[in-house]
Amino acid sequence: MIDFRSDTVTMPTEGMLAFMHSAPVGDDVFGEDPSINALERITAAKFGMEAGLFCPSGTMTNQLAIKTHTQAGDEVICDELSHIYQYEGGGIAFNSGCSVKLLHGDRGRLTAEQIIAGINPEDVHKPITGLISLENTSNRGGGACYDFETFKAIKKVATHHNLPLHLDGARLFNAIVEKKEAPIEYGNIFNSISICLSKGLGAPVGSVLIGDAAFIKKARRWRKVFGGGMRQAGSLAAAGIYALEHHIERLIEDHKNAKILSEALAKKDFVTSILGVETNIVIATIGGKYTAASFAAALKEKGILAIAMTPTQVRFVFHLNISESDLAKTIDTIHVL
Ligand SMILES: *Cc1c(COP(=O)(O)O)cnc(C)c1O
């Protein structure tokens, strides 16, 4: 099977497995796992931030960030497509007791003006705006990236209103590689960033939350409360270190291949539109002889897996287990459907 369902489906490489096998481990709740400590240090340093926190999932790093930045009763500003709202099981309400100000952005991207309008005035009737959360790249937005100038404008708004700014950077390295950005610039803008190791970077498990030392200290306490304090998990962290060293530059190939697939899809009359490919995600709108589900089923019969995201949209995600020949086979298959 050629598996385009998600960039989470990757298998650890031989090199990664060897590195995991040789990793020193210890009890991380006691702060004694050398591999986890190294991963947290390396990730934070890349972004010029003080500290990091290794967690089992990106949902946990996002939810810990929200919990740490807010008080119960606050409101969180985010785009309506954002993962923290769409795909984290209502955790903003459940874990943090916060309401959400949902804004309607462009493919998951908000502007400074929208955020200004979304911040509640000082008024006893209104929840207190407690956090602005952005996502780069935007998953539901089909891998769309922010323009860095927009981050700078949003940072000004956040600073003016004394609001923390969180980034769901599940696929941040896809944006960084594509737009040739410097991670350190992100560290200057955001108060916290969640980075997934288990998406395009190809590690089997884990995410890292980074921020200043006081923030991470509080988040570490909440991680224990959430049940995310792990013990000798250093082999998993080692996979993350290996991924940060070996799997960032290659993301550009996923982006190139995603564009090639989108061009092949665009030739089919049952594909009515495609979100402009910016990184490793292709979202095609299906009409005519197929629904999204029946197109995905037809692909599956030919050994190709893609997700019917909505009744009309099919998503393909590129990652390190999709080879050039997988891409060629997929294009040949689509050609005859
Ligand atoms: C995958 C993803 C996450 C985290 O998901 P987990 O499966 O919990 O690791 C967070 N945000 C975005 C945008 C994602 O795509």
Short mmCIF file of N, CA, C and O in Angstrom, two decimals, residues 31 36 43 47 64 116 134 153 157 164 180-181 194 210 248-249 261 263 276 310 332:
data_model
loop_
_atom_site.label_atom_id
_atom_site.label_comp_id
_atom_site.label_asym_id
_atom_site.label_seq_id
_atom_site.Cartn_x
_atom_site.Cartn_y
_atom_site.Cartn_z
N GLY A 31 13.74 13.87 36.04
CA GLY A 31 14.62 14.74 35.23
C GLY A 31 15.92 14.05 34.86
O GLY A 31 16.92 14.70 34.56
N ILE A 36 16.11 12.53 26.72
CA ILE A 36 14.99 13.49 26.74
C ILE A 36 15.52 14.89 27.06
O ILE A 36 15.15 15.87 26.41
N THR A 43 15.97 21.21 20.87
CA THR A 43 14.80 21.82 20.21
C THR A 43 14.68 23.28 20.63
O THR A 43 14.50 24.16 19.79
N PHE A 47 15.42 27.27 18.34
CA PHE A 47 14.50 28.40 18.22
C PHE A 47 14.91 29.56 19.14
O PHE A 47 14.16 30.53 19.27
N LEU A 64 -1.26 21.55 26.90
CA LEU A 64 -0.46 22.05 28.03
C LEU A 64 -0.19 23.53 27.86
O LEU A 64 -0.19 24.29 28.84
N ILE A 116 -7.32 41.73 16.29
CA ILE A 116 -7.71 42.95 17.03
C ILE A 116 -9.23 42.91 17.26
O ILE A 116 -9.71 43.14 18.38
N LEU A 134 -1.99 30.33 16.97
CA LEU A 134 -1.89 30.24 15.50
C LEU A 134 -1.37 28.87 15.12
O LEU A 134 -0.83 28.14 15.97
N ALA A 153 3.14 41.41 12.62
CA ALA A 153 2.00 42.30 12.88
C ALA A 153 1.15 41.75 14.03
O ALA A 153 0.70 42.52 14.91
N VAL A 157 0.23 43.23 18.06
CA VAL A 157 -1.10 43.26 18.68
C VAL A 157 -1.04 42.53 20.03
O VAL A 157 -1.54 43.02 21.05
N PRO A 164 -0.36 36.33 25.57
CA PRO A 164 0.60 35.34 25.09
C PRO A 164 0.21 34.83 23.70
O PRO A 164 -0.96 34.78 23.34
N LYS A 180 12.24 29.18 3.55
CA LYS A 180 13.63 29.51 3.89
C LYS A 180 13.70 30.49 5.07
O LYS A 180 14.34 31.54 5.01
N GLU A 181 12.99 30.13 6.14
CA GLU A 181 12.96 30.97 7.34
C GLU A 181 13.99 30.47 8.36
O GLU A 181 14.47 29.35 8.27
N SER A 194 4.67 24.43 19.78
CA SER A 194 4.57 22.98 19.82
C SER A 194 5.08 22.42 18.49
O SER A 194 4.63 22.84 17.43
N ILE A 210 8.13 24.21 23.52
CA ILE A 210 9.25 25.07 23.91
C ILE A 210 8.74 26.44 24.34
O ILE A 210 7.68 26.89 23.90
N ILE A 248 15.00 17.07 8.29
CA ILE A 248 14.43 18.40 8.03
C ILE A 248 14.63 18.81 6.57
O ILE A 248 13.67 19.14 5.87
N GLU A 249 15.87 18.74 6.10
CA GLU A 249 16.17 19.22 4.74
C GLU A 249 15.34 18.49 3.68
O GLU A 249 14.92 19.07 2.69
N LEU A 261 1.98 15.76 -7.88
CA LEU A 261 0.71 15.02 -7.77
C LEU A 261 -0.48 15.95 -8.06
O LEU A 261 -1.43 15.57 -8.75
N GLU A 263 -0.60 18.50 -9.94
CA GLU A 263 -0.72 18.76 -11.38
C GLU A 263 -1.40 17.59 -12.10
O GLU A 263 -2.20 17.79 -13.01
N GLY A 276 -4.20 25.35 -3.55
CA GLY A 276 -2.82 25.57 -4.02
C GLY A 276 -1.83 24.89 -3.09
O GLY A 276 -1.87 25.10 -1.88
N THR A 310 -13.73 15.30 3.88
CA THR A 310 -15.11 15.80 3.95
C THR A 310 -15.83 15.06 2.82
O THR A 310 -15.18 14.35 2.04
N ASP A 332 0.21 7.27 -12.46
CA ASP A 332 -0.28 6.34 -13.50
C ASP A 332 -1.68 5.83 -13.15
O ASP A 332 -2.54 5.71 -14.03
#
